[in-house]
Amino acid sequence: MIETACYIHIPFCDHKCIYCDFYSIITSDNIQSFLKCLKKEIGHYSEKFSEDRKLISIYFGGGTPSLMEPDYISEIIQTIKTNFVVRNDAEITLETNPGTVSLEKLKMFRNAGINRISIGIQSFNNNDLKFLTRIHNSETAIRTVNDAAEAGFENISLDLIFNLPGQTKKKWIKNLEQAIKLPVKHISAYSLILERGTILNKMVLDGKVKIRDEDFDAELYRTTIDFITSNGFYQYEVSNFAKPGFECIHNNAYWHYTDYFGFGTSSHSFINSERWWNLSSLKMYIDKIAQSGNAVVGSENITPQKAVNEYIMLELRSSGLNIKMFENRFGSESREWLKKKYHYFELLKNQNFVMMDDKIIKLTSKGYAVCDEILSEIL
């Protein structure tokens, strides 16, 4: 059976943060209608693909999935397990925002089948949190992590954002120091990205907010790598760090070009070299599911050349390009590509941007810092 990941997009939120460009809605309307349609969508794809698929992960993203009641999440998990073969040790993650869960609710999520919690903290600095318009403060963030551990979650991840307006190197290091004090096994640290259509992007365009330059951003990134990797975590992707054995299975599925289903509004799927994506609008999603069982608004077939490029990009961003796996997957195309690029990789190796031998090509921490530039040159 083909190992496959599964993403569920829960669009409901109690507040839209100024930097967020994910599809979300600030309303409690249609929560039950969405659940009904989500179950129908899962059943639709089960009829097409379930016989040869085994799910290795289920990931609830959003939006704010932790706003939902545990029974609501449990019903979705049970629907998936009824329609698909799910590996016994499948990783089942719930994105969680501080301020939306209590200790008791976390215990109920665990009983519902969640075995990994990803907590969107973003910063432990209260001024940063106010700027980002988060609903929680530092105290609530710390309590949420500790509550998750007390509720029985061993696999706890947290998200942080660096290069926020006014954030100094000293302030950022304090964030990292606080993070490693907590009972977490995984840290995702992202540079602030200005996304089109967000409130923050307009504030920058209007001159109300200033973002530090790329050099400062790169300095904070190097500081992040050095600090986290010297405190028991290792870097297994550009923005992700884990204690050994606690790499995110679901995200690794994306980075290693594994097939995945996406259910719910605005979600994407990648199955059998075809990619398709759903309508974002909740109303349109509900109407389309009711009519046809799916909510697809667009799709593309991945050409062999595009597949090679995407595979290389994802592998180099994560744990490295395994030569044997690359050749097993793409045959002569991979050997031809490696032959053309060998000289360039030799130059990168001499400058300490990559580590390379006859088994793997892997970015160093110095290489991760200029990953986009390297990939642009290679591809």
mmCIF file with all atom_site columns, N, CA and C in Angstrom, residues 186-212:
data_model
loop_
_atom_site.group_PDB
_atom_site.id
_atom_site.type_symbol
_atom_site.label_atom_id
_atom_site.label_alt_id
_atom_site.label_comp_id
_atom_site.label_asym_id
_atom_site.label_entity_id
_atom_site.label_seq_id
_atom_site.pdbx_PDB_ins_code
_atom_site.Cartn_x
_atom_site.Cartn_y
_atom_site.Cartn_z
_atom_site.occupancy
_atom_site.B_iso_or_equiv
_atom_site.pdbx_formal_charge
_atom_site.auth_seq_id
_atom_site.auth_comp_id
_atom_site.auth_asym_id
_atom_site.auth_atom_id
_atom_site.pdbx_PDB_model_num
ATOM 1  N N  . HIS A 1 186 ? 9.992  19.791 19.493 1.00 0.00 ? 186 HIS A N  1
ATOM 2  C CA . HIS A 1 186 ? 10.079 20.294 18.124 1.00 0.00 ? 186 HIS A CA 1
ATOM 3  C C  . HIS A 1 186 ? 9.868  21.803 18.147 1.00 0.00 ? 186 HIS A C  1
ATOM 4  N N  . ILE A 1 187 ? 10.691 22.529 17.381 1.00 0.00 ? 187 ILE A N  1
ATOM 5  C CA . ILE A 1 187 ? 10.557 23.979 17.272 1.00 0.00 ? 187 ILE A CA 1
ATOM 6  C C  . ILE A 1 187 ? 10.581 24.359 15.791 1.00 0.00 ? 187 ILE A C  1
ATOM 7  N N  . SER A 1 188 ? 9.569  25.119 15.375 1.00 0.00 ? 188 SER A N  1
ATOM 8  C CA . SER A 1 188 ? 9.556  25.695 14.027 1.00 0.00 ? 188 SER A CA 1
ATOM 9  C C  . SER A 1 188 ? 9.819  27.191 14.173 1.00 0.00 ? 188 SER A C  1
ATOM 10 N N  . ALA A 1 189 ? 10.851 27.676 13.505 1.00 0.00 ? 189 ALA A N  1
ATOM 11 C CA . ALA A 1 189 ? 11.222 29.090 13.605 1.00 0.00 ? 189 ALA A CA 1
ATOM 12 C C  . ALA A 1 189 ? 11.233 29.699 12.208 1.00 0.00 ? 189 ALA A C  1
ATOM 13 N N  . TYR A 1 190 ? 10.333 30.633 11.980 1.00 0.00 ? 190 TYR A N  1
ATOM 14 C CA . TYR A 1 190 ? 10.149 31.213 10.652 1.00 0.00 ? 190 TYR A CA 1
ATOM 15 C C  . TYR A 1 190 ? 10.492 32.697 10.649 1.00 0.00 ? 190 TYR A C  1
ATOM 16 N N  . SER A 1 191 ? 11.085 33.146 9.561  1.00 0.00 ? 191 SER A N  1
ATOM 17 C CA . SER A 1 191 ? 11.261 34.576 9.349  1.00 0.00 ? 191 SER A CA 1
ATOM 18 C C  . SER A 1 191 ? 9.912  35.183 8.963  1.00 0.00 ? 191 SER A C  1
ATOM 19 N N  . LEU A 1 192 ? 9.643  36.386 9.446  1.00 0.00 ? 192 LEU A N  1
ATOM 20 C CA . LEU A 1 192 ? 8.393  37.059 9.094  1.00 0.00 ? 192 LEU A CA 1
ATOM 21 C C  . LEU A 1 192 ? 8.346  37.311 7.588  1.00 0.00 ? 192 LEU A C  1
ATOM 22 N N  . ILE A 1 193 ? 7.289  36.840 6.969  1.00 0.00 ? 193 ILE A N  1
ATOM 23 C CA . ILE A 1 193 ? 7.115  37.010 5.523  1.00 0.00 ? 193 ILE A CA 1
ATOM 24 C C  . ILE A 1 193 ? 5.905  37.907 5.276  1.00 0.00 ? 193 ILE A C  1
ATOM 25 N N  . LEU A 1 194 ? 6.098  38.881 4.418  1.00 0.00 ? 194 LEU A N  1
ATOM 26 C CA . LEU A 1 194 ? 4.988  39.761 4.053  1.00 0.00 ? 194 LEU A CA 1
ATOM 27 C C  . LEU A 1 194 ? 4.204  39.121 2.922  1.00 0.00 ? 194 LEU A C  1
ATOM 28 N N  . GLU A 1 195 ? 2.974  38.724 3.218  1.00 0.00 ? 195 GLU A N  1
ATOM 29 C CA . GLU A 1 195 ? 2.136  38.076 2.215  1.00 0.00 ? 195 GLU A CA 1
ATOM 30 C C  . GLU A 1 195 ? 1.140  39.076 1.646  1.00 0.00 ? 195 GLU A C  1
ATOM 31 N N  . ARG A 1 196 ? 0.972  39.025 0.350  1.00 0.00 ? 196 ARG A N  1
ATOM 32 C CA . ARG A 1 196 ? 0.011  39.929 -0.305 1.00 0.00 ? 196 ARG A CA 1
ATOM 33 C C  . ARG A 1 196 ? -1.387 39.742 0.264  1.00 0.00 ? 196 ARG A C  1
ATOM 34 N N  . GLY A 1 197 ? -2.073 40.852 0.468  1.00 0.00 ? 197 GLY A N  1
ATOM 35 C CA . GLY A 1 197 ? -3.453 40.788 0.947  1.00 0.00 ? 197 GLY A CA 1
ATOM 36 C C  . GLY A 1 197 ? -3.591 40.824 2.455  1.00 0.00 ? 197 GLY A C  1
ATOM 37 N N  . THR A 1 198 ? -2.468 40.737 3.181  1.00 0.00 ? 198 THR A N  1
ATOM 38 C CA . THR A 1 198 ? -2.551 40.775 4.644  1.00 0.00 ? 198 THR A CA 1
ATOM 39 C C  . THR A 1 198 ? -2.539 42.224 5.128  1.00 0.00 ? 198 THR A C  1
ATOM 40 N N  . ILE A 1 199 ? -3.043 42.403 6.335  1.00 0.00 ? 199 ILE A N  1
ATOM 41 C CA . ILE A 1 199 ? -3.053 43.739 6.941  1.00 0.00 ? 199 ILE A CA 1
ATOM 42 C C  . ILE A 1 199 ? -1.624 44.237 7.120  1.00 0.00 ? 199 ILE A C  1
ATOM 43 N N  . LEU A 1 200 ? -0.739 43.355 7.545  1.00 0.00 ? 200 LEU A N  1
ATOM 44 C CA . LEU A 1 200 ? 0.643  43.746 7.779  1.00 0.00 ? 200 LEU A CA 1
ATOM 45 C C  . LEU A 1 200 ? 1.307  44.241 6.497  1.00 0.00 ? 200 LEU A C  1
ATOM 46 N N  . ASN A 1 201 ? 1.061  43.567 5.399  1.00 0.00 ? 201 ASN A N  1
ATOM 47 C CA . ASN A 1 201 ? 1.662  43.990 4.138  1.00 0.00 ? 201 ASN A CA 1
ATOM 48 C C  . ASN A 1 201 ? 1.227  45.407 3.773  1.00 0.00 ? 201 ASN A C  1
ATOM 49 N N  . LYS A 1 202 ? -0.048 45.714 3.991  1.00 0.00 ? 202 LYS A N  1
ATOM 50 C CA . LYS A 1 202 ? -0.542 47.058 3.696  1.00 0.00 ? 202 LYS A CA 1
ATOM 51 C C  . LYS A 1 202 ? 0.102  48.084 4.633  1.00 0.00 ? 202 LYS A C  1
ATOM 52 N N  . MET A 1 203 ? 0.303  47.714 5.899  1.00 0.00 ? 203 MET A N  1
ATOM 53 C CA . MET A 1 203 ? 0.932  48.621 6.856  1.00 0.00 ? 203 MET A CA 1
ATOM 54 C C  . MET A 1 203 ? 2.357  48.966 6.417  1.00 0.00 ? 203 MET A C  1
ATOM 55 N N  . VAL A 1 204 ? 3.056  47.970 5.881  1.00 0.00 ? 204 VAL A N  1
ATOM 56 C CA . VAL A 1 204 ? 4.421  48.209 5.394  1.00 0.00 ? 204 VAL A CA 1
ATOM 57 C C  . VAL A 1 204 ? 4.391  49.084 4.148  1.00 0.00 ? 204 VAL A C  1
ATOM 58 N N  . LEU A 1 205 ? 3.488  48.768 3.216  1.00 0.00 ? 205 LEU A N  1
ATOM 59 C CA . LEU A 1 205 ? 3.374  49.558 1.992  1.00 0.00 ? 205 LEU A CA 1
ATOM 60 C C  . LEU A 1 205 ? 3.005  51.008 2.287  1.00 0.00 ? 205 LEU A C  1
ATOM 61 N N  . ASP A 1 206 ? 2.198  51.217 3.331  1.00 0.00 ? 206 ASP A N  1
ATOM 62 C CA . ASP A 1 206 ? 1.778  52.570 3.709  1.00 0.00 ? 206 ASP A CA 1
ATOM 63 C C  . ASP A 1 206 ? 2.819  53.301 4.554  1.00 0.00 ? 206 ASP A C  1
ATOM 64 N N  . GLY A 1 207 ? 3.924  52.606 4.858  1.00 0.00 ? 207 GLY A N  1
ATOM 65 C CA . GLY A 1 207 ? 4.979  53.235 5.637  1.00 0.00 ? 207 GLY A CA 1
ATOM 66 C C  . GLY A 1 207 ? 4.727  53.293 7.125  1.00 0.00 ? 207 GLY A C  1
ATOM 67 N N  . LYS A 1 208 ? 3.714  52.565 7.598  1.00 0.00 ? 208 LYS A N  1
ATOM 68 C CA . LYS A 1 208 ? 3.394  52.579 9.030  1.00 0.00 ? 208 LYS A CA 1
ATOM 69 C C  . LYS A 1 208 ? 4.278  51.619 9.824  1.00 0.00 ? 208 LYS A C  1
ATOM 70 N N  . VAL A 1 209 ? 4.833  50.631 9.130  1.00 0.00 ? 209 VAL A N  1
ATOM 71 C CA . VAL A 1 209 ? 5.687  49.632 9.772  1.00 0.00 ? 209 VAL A CA 1
ATOM 72 C C  . VAL A 1 209 ? 6.924  49.429 8.903  1.00 0.00 ? 209 VAL A C  1
ATOM 73 N N  . LYS A 1 210 ? 8.074  49.283 9.543  1.00 0.00 ? 210 LYS A N  1
ATOM 74 C CA . LYS A 1 210 ? 9.317  49.030 8.819  1.00 0.00 ? 210 LYS A CA 1
ATOM 75 C C  . LYS A 1 210 ? 9.866  47.653 9.196  1.00 0.00 ? 210 LYS A C  1
ATOM 76 N N  . ILE A 1 211 ? 10.300 46.927 8.191  1.00 0.00 ? 211 ILE A N  1
ATOM 77 C CA . ILE A 1 211 ? 10.905 45.607 8.386  1.00 0.00 ? 211 ILE A CA 1
ATOM 78 C C  . ILE A 1 211 ? 12.408 45.731 8.168  1.00 0.00 ? 211 ILE A C  1
ATOM 79 N N  . ARG A 1 212 ? 13.194 45.108 9.058  1.00 0.00 ? 212 ARG A N  1
ATOM 80 C CA . ARG A 1 212 ? 14.640 45.160 8.918  1.00 0.00 ? 212 ARG A CA 1
ATOM 81 C C  . ARG A 1 212 ? 15.090 44.462 7.640  1.00 0.00 ? 212 ARG A C  1
#
